[in-house]
Coordinates of C-alpha atoms in Angstrom, one line a residue:
M18 CA -16.8 -10.4 0.8
T19 CA -14.6 -8.2 3.4
L20 CA -11.2 -7.8 3.7
R21 CA -11.4 -9.5 7.1
Q22 CA -13.6 -12.1 5.9
R23 CA -10.9 -12.8 2.7
L24 CA -7.8 -13.2 5.2
T25 CA -9.1 -16.4 6.2
A26 CA -8.9 -18.4 3.2
P27 CA -5.8 -20.2 3.1
D28 CA -4.4 -18.9 0.1
I29 CA -2.1 -16.0 -0.1
L30 CA -3.4 -12.2 -0.9
I31 CA -1.9 -10.3 -3.8
A32 CA -2.3 -6.8 -3.3
P33 CA -0.4 -4.7 -6.0
G34 CA 0.8 -0.9 -5.5
V35 CA -1.5 1.5 -7.5
Y36 CA -1.8 5.2 -7.0
D37 CA -4.3 6.8 -8.9
G38 CA -7.8 5.7 -10.8
L39 CA -6.1 4.4 -13.8
T40 CA -3.6 2.3 -12.0
A41 CA -6.4 0.8 -9.8
A42 CA -8.7 0.8 -12.2
L43 CA -6.3 -1.6 -14.5
A44 CA -5.1 -3.8 -11.4
T45 CA -8.8 -4.3 -11.1
D46 CA -9.1 -5.7 -14.7
A47 CA -5.8 -7.6 -14.1
G48 CA -7.9 -9.9 -11.6
F49 CA -6.1 -8.8 -8.6
E50 CA -8.8 -8.8 -5.2
A51 CA -7.2 -6.4 -3.1
L52 CA -5.1 -2.8 -4.0
Y53 CA -2.3 -1.3 -2.1
L54 CA -2.1 2.5 -1.4
S55 CA 1.6 3.6 -0.3
G56 CA 2.5 7.1 0.8
A57 CA 5.8 6.5 -1.4
A58 CA 3.5 6.1 -4.2
V59 CA 2.0 9.5 -3.9
A60 CA 5.5 11.0 -3.1
Y61 CA 6.9 9.8 -6.0
T62 CA 3.9 10.6 -8.3
R63 CA 2.0 13.5 -7.2
L64 CA 5.4 15.1 -5.6
G65 CA 7.8 14.0 -7.9
R66 CA 10.0 13.6 -4.2
P67 CA 11.3 10.4 -2.2
D68 CA 9.3 8.7 0.2
I69 CA 10.6 10.7 3.1
G70 CA 7.3 11.2 5.1
L71 CA 6.2 14.6 2.8
S72 CA 3.1 12.9 1.6
T73 CA 0.1 14.4 4.0
A74 CA -2.7 12.8 5.3
S75 CA -5.2 15.1 3.0
E76 CA -3.0 14.2 -0.3
M77 CA -3.6 10.7 1.0
T78 CA -7.4 10.4 1.4
D79 CA -8.0 12.6 -1.9
T80 CA -6.2 9.9 -4.0
M81 CA -8.0 6.9 -2.2
A82 CA -11.1 8.9 -2.8
L83 CA -10.5 8.8 -6.7
I84 CA -9.4 5.2 -6.6
A85 CA -12.5 4.5 -4.5
D86 CA -14.5 6.1 -7.4
R87 CA -13.0 3.6 -9.8
T88 CA -12.8 0.2 -8.2
D89 CA -14.9 -1.6 -5.5
L90 CA -12.1 -3.5 -4.4
P91 CA -11.1 -3.3 -0.8
V92 CA -7.6 -0.9 -0.7
I93 CA -5.0 -1.4 2.4
M94 CA -3.8 2.3 2.9
D95 CA -0.6 3.8 4.5
A96 CA -1.6 5.8 7.3
D97 CA 2.1 5.9 7.7
T98 CA 3.0 7.0 11.3
G99 CA -1.1 7.6 11.8
F100 CA 0.6 11.7 10.9
G101 CA 1.8 12.5 14.9
N102 CA 0.3 10.9 18.2
A103 CA -2.5 9.3 19.0
L104 CA -5.1 12.0 18.9
N105 CA -3.8 12.5 15.2
A106 CA -4.2 8.6 14.7
R107 CA -7.4 8.6 15.7
R108 CA -8.4 11.6 13.0
T109 CA -6.3 9.5 10.5
M110 CA -8.7 6.5 11.2
Q111 CA -11.5 8.5 10.7
S112 CA -10.8 10.3 7.4
Y113 CA -9.3 6.9 5.6
E114 CA -12.7 5.0 6.4
R115 CA -14.6 8.5 5.1
A116 CA -12.3 7.9 1.9
G117 CA -13.5 4.3 1.4
A118 CA -10.1 2.4 2.9
S119 CA -10.6 -1.3 4.1
A120 CA -7.3 -1.4 6.0
L121 CA -5.4 1.0 7.6
Q122 CA -1.5 0.6 8.1
V123 CA 0.3 2.6 10.9
E124 CA 3.9 2.7 11.5
D125 CA 6.1 3.0 15.0
Q126 CA 8.6 5.5 13.2
T127 CA 8.8 8.9 14.5
Y128 CA 7.6 11.5 12.3
P129 CA 8.7 12.6 9.9
K130 CA 9.0 9.1 8.5
K131 CA 11.2 7.3 6.0
C132 CA 11.0 4.5 3.2
G133 CA 11.4 1.2 5.5
H134 CA 14.0 0.3 3.7
L135 CA 16.3 3.6 4.0
S136 CA 19.0 4.0 6.3
D137 CA 19.3 6.1 9.8
K138 CA 15.2 5.5 11.0
S139 CA 14.2 6.0 14.2
L140 CA 11.2 4.6 16.4
I141 CA 8.7 6.1 18.7
P142 CA 8.7 3.9 22.0
K143 CA 6.5 1.1 21.7
E144 CA 4.0 2.0 25.0
E145 CA 3.0 5.1 22.0
M146 CA 2.4 3.1 19.1
A147 CA 0.1 1.0 21.0
G148 CA -1.6 3.7 22.3
K149 CA -1.9 4.9 18.3
I150 CA -3.4 1.6 17.8
A151 CA -5.5 1.3 20.5
A152 CA -6.6 4.6 19.6
M153 CA -7.6 3.8 15.9
A154 CA -9.7 0.8 17.0
D155 CA -11.5 2.9 19.2
A156 CA -12.0 5.6 16.4
R157 CA -13.3 3.2 14.0
R158 CA -16.9 3.0 12.9
H159 CA -16.5 0.3 9.9
D160 CA -14.7 -2.9 10.3
T161 CA -11.8 -1.3 9.0
L162 CA -8.3 -3.0 10.0
I163 CA -5.6 -1.7 11.2
I164 CA -2.2 -3.1 9.9
A165 CA 1.0 -2.8 12.8
R166 CA 4.3 -2.3 11.2
T167 CA 7.0 -2.0 12.8
D168 CA 10.5 -0.9 11.4
A169 CA 12.7 -2.1 14.6
I170 CA 14.8 -4.3 12.7
A171 CA 17.2 -2.1 11.3
V172 CA 17.3 0.1 14.6
E173 CA 16.7 -2.1 17.2
G174 CA 17.3 -5.5 15.8
F175 CA 15.2 -8.7 15.1
D176 CA 14.9 -9.4 18.9
A177 CA 13.2 -5.8 19.2
A178 CA 11.4 -6.5 16.4
I179 CA 9.5 -9.2 17.9
D180 CA 8.8 -8.0 21.0
R181 CA 7.4 -4.6 19.5
A182 CA 5.2 -6.7 17.2
G183 CA 3.7 -8.8 20.2
S184 CA 2.7 -5.8 22.0
Y185 CA 1.1 -4.3 19.1
I186 CA -1.1 -7.6 18.6
D187 CA -2.0 -7.0 22.5
A188 CA -3.1 -3.2 21.5
G189 CA -5.7 -4.3 19.2
A190 CA -3.7 -4.9 16.0
D191 CA -5.9 -7.3 13.4
V192 CA -2.8 -7.8 10.6
L193 CA 1.3 -8.0 11.6
F194 CA 3.7 -6.2 9.3
I195 CA 7.6 -6.5 10.4
E196 CA 9.4 -4.4 7.9
A197 CA 12.4 -5.1 6.0
P198 CA 13.7 -8.2 7.3
R199 CA 17.0 -8.8 6.0
D200 CA 17.0 -13.3 4.6
S201 CA 15.0 -16.0 4.0
G202 CA 15.7 -16.9 7.6
E203 CA 14.0 -13.9 9.5
L204 CA 11.0 -13.8 7.2
S205 CA 10.3 -17.6 8.3
R206 CA 11.2 -16.8 12.0
I207 CA 8.3 -13.9 11.7
A208 CA 6.2 -16.4 10.4
D209 CA 7.2 -19.1 13.0
T210 CA 6.7 -16.2 15.7
F211 CA 3.1 -15.3 15.3
K212 CA 1.4 -17.3 12.4
G213 CA -2.2 -18.3 13.6
R214 CA -2.1 -15.3 16.0
V215 CA -3.1 -12.6 13.5
P216 CA -2.4 -12.8 9.5
L217 CA 1.0 -11.5 8.5
L218 CA 2.4 -9.2 5.8
A219 CA 5.5 -9.5 3.8
N220 CA 6.5 -6.4 1.7
M221 CA 8.1 -7.0 -1.6
V222 CA 10.3 -4.0 -2.0
E223 CA 12.6 -4.3 -5.8
G224 CA 16.3 -3.6 -4.9
G225 CA 15.3 -3.3 -0.9
A226 CA 16.5 -4.6 2.3
T227 CA 14.2 -8.0 1.7
P228 CA 15.2 -10.7 -0.7
I229 CA 12.5 -10.8 -3.2
S230 CA 10.1 -13.8 -2.7
S231 CA 7.3 -15.0 -4.8
A232 CA 3.9 -15.0 -3.2
T233 CA 3.8 -19.1 -3.2
T234 CA 6.6 -19.1 -1.0
L235 CA 5.9 -16.7 1.2
E236 CA 2.3 -18.2 1.4
D237 CA 4.3 -21.7 2.1
M238 CA 6.1 -19.9 4.9
G239 CA 2.8 -18.7 6.6
F240 CA 2.3 -15.2 5.2
D241 CA -1.4 -14.1 4.6
I242 CA -0.7 -11.2 2.5
V243 CA 2.0 -9.8 0.1
I244 CA 2.4 -6.4 -1.3
F245 CA 4.3 -5.0 -4.2
P246 CA 3.6 -1.2 -3.0
G247 CA 6.2 0.5 -5.5
G248 CA 6.5 -2.1 -8.3
I249 CA 3.9 -0.1 -10.7
V250 CA 5.6 3.4 -10.5
R251 CA 9.0 1.6 -10.9
A252 CA 7.8 -0.2 -14.4
L253 CA 6.2 3.3 -15.2
A254 CA 9.2 5.4 -14.6
R255 CA 11.1 3.4 -16.3
S256 CA 9.1 3.6 -18.9
A257 CA 8.4 6.7 -19.0
Q258 CA 12.3 7.8 -19.3
D259 CA 12.7 5.4 -22.0
Y260 CA 9.4 7.0 -23.9
Y261 CA 11.1 10.6 -23.3
A262 CA 14.6 9.8 -25.1
S263 CA 13.1 8.4 -27.6
L264 CA 10.9 11.2 -28.9
K265 CA 13.9 13.4 -27.7
A266 CA 16.1 11.8 -30.3
T267 CA 13.9 10.9 -33.0
G268 CA 11.1 13.7 -32.7
S269 CA 8.1 11.5 -33.1
N270 CA 6.3 8.2 -31.2
K271 CA 6.6 6.5 -34.2
A272 CA 9.8 4.5 -32.7
F273 CA 8.7 3.9 -29.2
S274 CA 4.6 2.7 -30.8
D275 CA 5.0 -0.9 -30.3
R276 CA 5.5 0.1 -26.4
M277 CA 2.7 2.2 -25.9
H278 CA -1.4 2.3 -26.9
D279 CA -2.2 4.1 -29.7
F280 CA -5.6 6.7 -29.0
D281 CA -8.2 3.6 -29.2
G282 CA -6.3 1.3 -27.0
L283 CA -5.9 3.5 -23.7
N284 CA -9.7 4.4 -24.2
S285 CA -10.4 0.9 -24.5
A286 CA -8.6 0.3 -21.4
I287 CA -9.7 2.7 -19.2
G288 CA -13.4 2.2 -20.5
T289 CA -14.3 4.6 -22.6
P290 CA -17.1 3.2 -24.8
E291 CA -18.7 1.9 -21.6
M292 CA -18.6 5.6 -20.2
L293 CA -20.2 6.4 -23.8
A294 CA -23.1 4.3 -23.7
L295 CA -23.9 4.5 -19.9
G296 CA -24.3 8.7 -20.6
K297 CA -26.7 7.8 -23.3
R298 CA -28.9 5.9 -20.7
F299 CA -29.4 8.9 -19.1
D300 CA -29.3 12.3 -21.9
G301 CA -32.9 12.2 -22.4
K302 CA -32.3 11.4 -25.9
S303 CA -34.4 8.5 -27.8

Protein backbone atom coordinates (compact mmCIF):
# COMPACT_ATOMS: atom_id res chain seq x y z
CA MET A 1 0.00 0.00 0.00
CA THR A 2 1.35 3.41 -0.93
CA LEU A 3 1.31 6.34 1.47
CA ARG A 4 -1.34 8.05 -0.65
CA GLN A 5 -3.55 4.96 -0.45
CA ARG A 6 -3.04 4.70 3.31
CA LEU A 7 -4.24 8.27 3.75
CA THR A 8 -7.65 7.32 2.35
CA ALA A 9 -8.25 5.10 5.38
CA PRO A 10 -10.48 6.56 8.11
CA ASP A 11 -8.03 6.10 10.99
CA ILE A 12 -5.24 8.60 11.60
CA LEU A 13 -1.68 7.70 10.59
CA ILE A 14 0.87 7.99 13.41
CA ALA A 15 4.41 8.64 12.15
CA PRO A 16 7.09 8.61 14.85
CA GLY A 17 10.35 10.45 14.36
CA VAL A 18 13.49 8.48 13.50
CA TYR A 19 17.00 9.63 12.70
CA ASP A 20 19.05 6.59 11.63
CA GLY A 21 18.88 2.93 10.76
CA LEU A 22 18.62 1.82 14.38
CA THR A 23 15.66 4.00 15.30
CA ALA A 24 13.98 3.17 11.99
CA ALA A 25 14.33 -0.55 12.67
CA LEU A 26 13.01 -0.22 16.23
CA ALA A 27 10.02 1.89 15.13
CA THR A 28 9.24 -0.61 12.38
CA ASP A 29 9.38 -3.48 14.85
CA ALA A 30 7.01 -1.55 17.14
CA GLY A 31 4.33 -1.82 14.46
CA PHE A 32 4.06 1.68 12.99
CA GLU A 33 2.91 2.12 9.40
CA ALA A 34 5.07 5.11 8.45
CA LEU A 35 8.07 7.04 9.76
CA TYR A 36 9.13 10.68 9.87
CA LEU A 37 12.67 11.99 9.30
CA SER A 38 13.12 15.60 10.38
CA GLY A 39 15.94 18.01 9.73
CA ALA A 40 15.85 18.77 13.44
CA ALA A 41 16.56 15.15 14.36
CA VAL A 42 19.50 15.04 11.96
CA ALA A 43 20.87 18.31 13.36
CA TYR A 44 20.43 17.09 16.93
CA THR A 45 22.06 13.70 16.41
CA ARG A 46 24.60 14.07 13.58
CA LEU A 47 25.69 17.61 14.39
CA GLY A 48 24.81 18.01 18.05
CA ARG A 49 23.35 21.38 17.05
CA PRO A 50 19.94 23.12 17.20
CA ASP A 51 17.32 23.12 14.46
CA ILE A 52 18.25 26.40 12.78
CA GLY A 53 18.77 25.23 9.20
CA LEU A 54 22.21 23.69 9.65
CA SER A 55 21.36 20.24 8.23
CA THR A 56 22.26 20.07 4.54
CA ALA A 57 20.38 18.35 1.74
CA SER A 58 23.20 15.85 1.30
CA GLU A 59 23.21 14.98 5.00
CA MET A 60 19.47 14.41 4.81
CA THR A 61 19.65 12.20 1.72
CA ASP A 62 22.54 10.19 3.18
CA THR A 63 20.46 9.57 6.29
CA MET A 64 17.36 8.68 4.26
CA ALA A 65 19.30 6.14 2.19
CA LEU A 66 20.50 4.38 5.33
CA ILE A 67 16.95 4.30 6.72
CA ALA A 68 15.59 2.93 3.44
CA ASP A 69 18.14 0.14 3.68
CA ARG A 70 16.71 -0.82 7.06
CA THR A 71 12.92 -0.56 6.60
CA ASP A 72 10.30 -0.85 3.88
CA LEU A 73 7.92 1.57 5.59
CA PRO A 74 7.08 4.84 3.83
CA VAL A 75 9.11 7.74 5.19
CA ILE A 76 7.88 11.32 5.34
CA MET A 77 10.98 13.45 4.94
CA ASP A 78 11.60 17.02 6.00
CA ALA A 79 12.78 19.12 3.04
CA ASP A 80 12.94 22.37 5.05
CA THR A 81 12.56 25.21 2.53
CA GLY A 82 13.66 23.06 -0.41
CA PHE A 83 17.15 24.40 0.38
CA GLY A 84 16.75 27.52 -1.74
CA ASN A 85 14.55 28.70 -4.58
CA ALA A 86 12.18 26.76 -6.83
CA LEU A 87 15.03 25.17 -8.77
CA ASN A 88 16.65 24.04 -5.53
CA ALA A 89 13.31 22.65 -4.37
CA ARG A 90 12.97 20.80 -7.66
CA ARG A 91 16.40 19.22 -7.19
CA THR A 92 15.55 18.36 -3.59
CA MET A 93 12.52 16.41 -4.81
CA GLN A 94 14.70 14.43 -7.22
CA SER A 95 17.43 13.64 -4.68
CA TYR A 96 15.01 12.76 -1.89
CA GLU A 97 13.09 10.45 -4.21
CA ARG A 98 16.31 8.66 -5.17
CA ALA A 99 17.14 8.22 -1.50
CA GLY A 100 13.77 6.54 -0.87
CA ALA A 101 11.41 9.19 0.56
CA SER A 102 7.66 8.70 0.11
CA ALA A 103 6.70 12.29 0.96
CA LEU A 104 8.49 15.62 1.14
CA GLN A 105 7.53 18.34 3.58
CA VAL A 106 8.41 21.84 2.36
CA GLU A 107 7.82 25.07 4.25
CA ASP A 108 7.43 28.78 3.55
CA GLN A 109 10.16 30.14 5.81
CA THR A 110 13.11 32.07 4.45
CA TYR A 111 16.38 30.18 4.07
CA PRO A 112 18.00 29.23 6.39
CA LYS A 113 14.96 28.28 8.43
CA LYS A 114 14.32 27.78 12.14
CA CYS A 115 12.41 25.19 14.09
CA GLY A 116 8.71 25.90 13.74
CA HIS A 117 8.40 26.31 17.51
CA LEU A 118 11.19 28.90 17.84
CA SER A 119 10.49 32.63 17.66
CA ASP A 120 11.72 35.26 15.18
CA LYS A 121 10.95 33.34 12.01
CA SER A 122 10.46 35.03 8.64
CA LEU A 123 8.52 33.97 5.56
CA ILE A 124 8.85 34.13 1.80
CA PRO A 125 5.91 35.52 -0.23
CA LYS A 126 3.11 32.99 -0.68
CA GLU A 127 3.51 33.25 -4.47
CA GLU A 128 7.14 32.15 -4.19
CA MET A 129 6.14 29.21 -2.02
CA ALA A 130 3.44 28.23 -4.52
CA GLY A 131 6.12 28.21 -7.20
CA LYS A 132 8.27 25.85 -5.16
CA ILE A 133 5.37 23.45 -4.75
CA ALA A 134 4.63 23.54 -8.47
CA ALA A 135 8.31 22.97 -9.30
CA MET A 136 8.47 19.96 -6.98
CA ALA A 137 5.30 18.50 -8.48
CA ASP A 138 6.76 18.91 -11.95
CA ALA A 139 10.03 17.19 -10.95
CA ARG A 140 8.72 14.09 -9.22
CA ARG A 141 9.02 10.76 -10.99
CA HIS A 142 7.03 8.64 -8.55
CA ASP A 143 3.89 9.02 -6.44
CA THR A 144 5.80 11.09 -3.91
CA LEU A 145 3.54 13.31 -1.82
CA ILE A 146 4.18 17.02 -1.33
CA ILE A 147 3.35 18.21 2.18
CA ALA A 148 3.04 22.01 2.25
CA ARG A 149 3.81 23.60 5.59
CA THR A 150 3.16 27.20 6.55
CA ASP A 151 4.73 28.87 9.58
CA ALA A 152 2.54 31.95 9.20
CA ILE A 153 0.66 31.71 12.51
CA ALA A 154 3.65 32.98 14.50
CA VAL A 155 4.65 35.58 11.89
CA GLU A 156 1.51 36.95 10.22
CA GLY A 157 -1.31 35.53 12.33
CA PHE A 158 -3.83 32.73 12.08
CA ASP A 159 -5.96 34.18 9.27
CA ALA A 160 -2.88 34.69 7.11
CA ALA A 161 -1.89 31.07 7.72
CA ILE A 162 -5.30 29.93 6.51
CA ASP A 163 -4.97 32.09 3.40
CA ARG A 164 -1.48 30.79 2.63
CA ALA A 165 -2.60 27.19 3.16
CA GLY A 166 -5.37 27.55 0.61
CA SER A 167 -2.90 28.93 -1.93
CA TYR A 168 -0.59 25.99 -1.38
CA ILE A 169 -3.38 23.50 -2.01
CA ASP A 170 -4.17 25.32 -5.24
CA ALA A 171 -0.48 25.09 -6.21
CA GLY A 172 -0.57 21.29 -6.00
CA ALA A 173 0.13 20.30 -2.40
CA ASP A 174 -1.05 16.78 -1.56
CA VAL A 175 -1.10 17.25 2.23
CA LEU A 176 -1.47 20.39 4.36
CA PHE A 177 0.56 21.20 7.48
CA ILE A 178 -0.14 24.43 9.37
CA GLU A 179 2.65 24.66 11.93
CA ALA A 180 2.34 25.63 15.59
CA PRO A 181 -1.36 26.27 16.25
CA ARG A 182 -1.50 27.69 19.76
CA ASP A 183 -4.49 25.92 21.23
CA SER A 184 -7.14 23.30 20.56
CA GLY A 185 -9.41 25.96 19.10
CA GLU A 186 -6.92 26.75 16.34
CA LEU A 187 -6.42 23.04 15.68
CA SER A 188 -10.17 22.64 15.30
CA ARG A 189 -10.45 25.68 13.00
CA ILE A 190 -7.74 24.26 10.73
CA ALA A 191 -9.57 20.94 10.49
CA ASP A 192 -12.96 22.56 9.98
CA THR A 193 -11.58 24.75 7.18
CA PHE A 194 -9.67 22.18 5.17
CA LYS A 195 -10.80 18.64 5.98
CA GLY A 196 -12.07 16.90 2.88
CA ARG A 197 -9.88 18.97 0.54
CA VAL A 198 -6.53 17.32 1.28
CA PRO A 199 -5.21 15.20 4.15
CA LEU A 200 -4.19 17.27 7.19
CA LEU A 201 -1.06 16.82 9.29
CA ALA A 202 -0.59 17.78 12.93
CA ASN A 203 2.80 18.11 14.61
CA MET A 204 3.26 17.18 18.26
CA VAL A 205 6.37 18.74 19.83
CA GLU A 206 6.92 18.23 23.54
CA GLY A 207 7.16 21.69 25.09
CA GLY A 208 6.32 23.42 21.80
CA ALA A 209 3.65 25.99 20.96
CA THR A 210 0.93 23.40 20.24
CA PRO A 211 -0.70 21.54 23.15
CA ILE A 212 0.03 17.82 23.01
CA SER A 213 -3.06 15.93 21.86
CA SER A 214 -3.57 12.22 21.42
CA ALA A 215 -3.90 10.67 18.00
CA THR A 216 -7.52 9.80 18.79
CA THR A 217 -8.34 13.41 19.67
CA LEU A 218 -6.72 14.69 16.48
CA GLU A 219 -8.52 12.06 14.41
CA ASP A 220 -11.83 13.16 15.89
CA MET A 221 -11.03 16.75 14.88
CA GLY A 222 -10.37 15.69 11.29
CA PHE A 223 -6.61 15.27 11.05
CA ASP A 224 -5.19 12.43 8.95
CA ILE A 225 -1.52 12.31 10.03
CA VAL A 226 0.17 13.07 13.33
CA ILE A 227 3.94 13.22 13.59
CA PHE A 228 6.09 13.05 16.71
CA PRO A 229 9.31 14.20 15.04
CA GLY A 230 11.73 14.74 17.92
CA GLY A 231 10.32 12.60 20.70
CA ILE A 232 12.83 9.80 20.26
CA VAL A 233 15.76 12.24 20.36
CA ARG A 234 14.48 13.88 23.53
CA ALA A 235 13.94 10.47 25.13
CA LEU A 236 17.38 9.18 24.18
CA ALA A 237 19.12 12.44 25.08
CA ARG A 238 17.62 12.31 28.57
CA SER A 239 18.58 8.65 28.91
CA ALA A 240 22.11 9.37 27.68
CA GLN A 241 22.56 12.20 30.17
CA ASP A 242 21.49 9.89 32.98
CA TYR A 243 23.73 7.08 31.71
CA TYR A 244 26.86 9.22 31.45
CA ALA A 245 26.21 10.76 34.88
CA SER A 246 25.85 7.29 36.38
CA LEU A 247 29.01 6.00 34.73
CA LYS A 248 31.01 9.04 35.86
CA ALA A 249 29.71 8.78 39.41
CA THR A 250 30.12 5.01 39.86
CA GLY A 251 32.84 4.02 37.41
CA SER A 252 30.67 1.17 36.14
CA ASN A 253 27.52 0.40 34.13
CA LYS A 254 26.24 -1.82 36.92
CA ALA A 255 24.03 0.84 38.52
CA PHE A 256 22.40 1.53 35.15
CA SER A 257 22.10 -2.05 33.93
CA ASP A 258 18.33 -2.33 34.46
CA ARG A 259 17.84 0.61 32.07
CA MET A 260 19.90 -0.70 29.16
CA HIS A 261 20.24 -3.71 26.88
CA ASP A 262 23.05 -6.14 27.58
CA PHE A 263 25.15 -7.50 24.70
CA ASP A 264 22.68 -10.22 23.71
CA GLY A 265 19.67 -7.95 24.16
CA LEU A 266 20.96 -5.35 21.72
CA ASN A 267 21.95 -7.99 19.19
CA SER A 268 18.47 -9.43 19.39
CA ALA A 269 16.90 -6.00 18.88
CA ILE A 270 18.96 -5.24 15.77
CA GLY A 271 18.55 -8.71 14.25
CA THR A 272 22.10 -10.05 14.55
CA PRO A 273 21.08 -13.75 14.66
CA GLU A 274 18.97 -13.33 11.54
CA MET A 275 21.78 -11.52 9.70
CA LEU A 276 24.27 -14.25 10.59
CA ALA A 277 21.85 -16.95 9.46
CA LEU A 278 21.34 -15.10 6.19
CA GLY A 279 25.08 -14.87 5.67
CA LYS A 280 25.41 -18.64 6.04
CA ARG A 281 23.04 -19.10 3.09
CA PHE A 282 25.50 -17.40 0.78
CA ASP A 283 28.94 -18.20 2.17
CA GLY A 284 29.39 -21.27 -0.04
CA LYS A 285 30.01 -23.59 2.90
CA SER A 286 28.05 -26.74 3.49
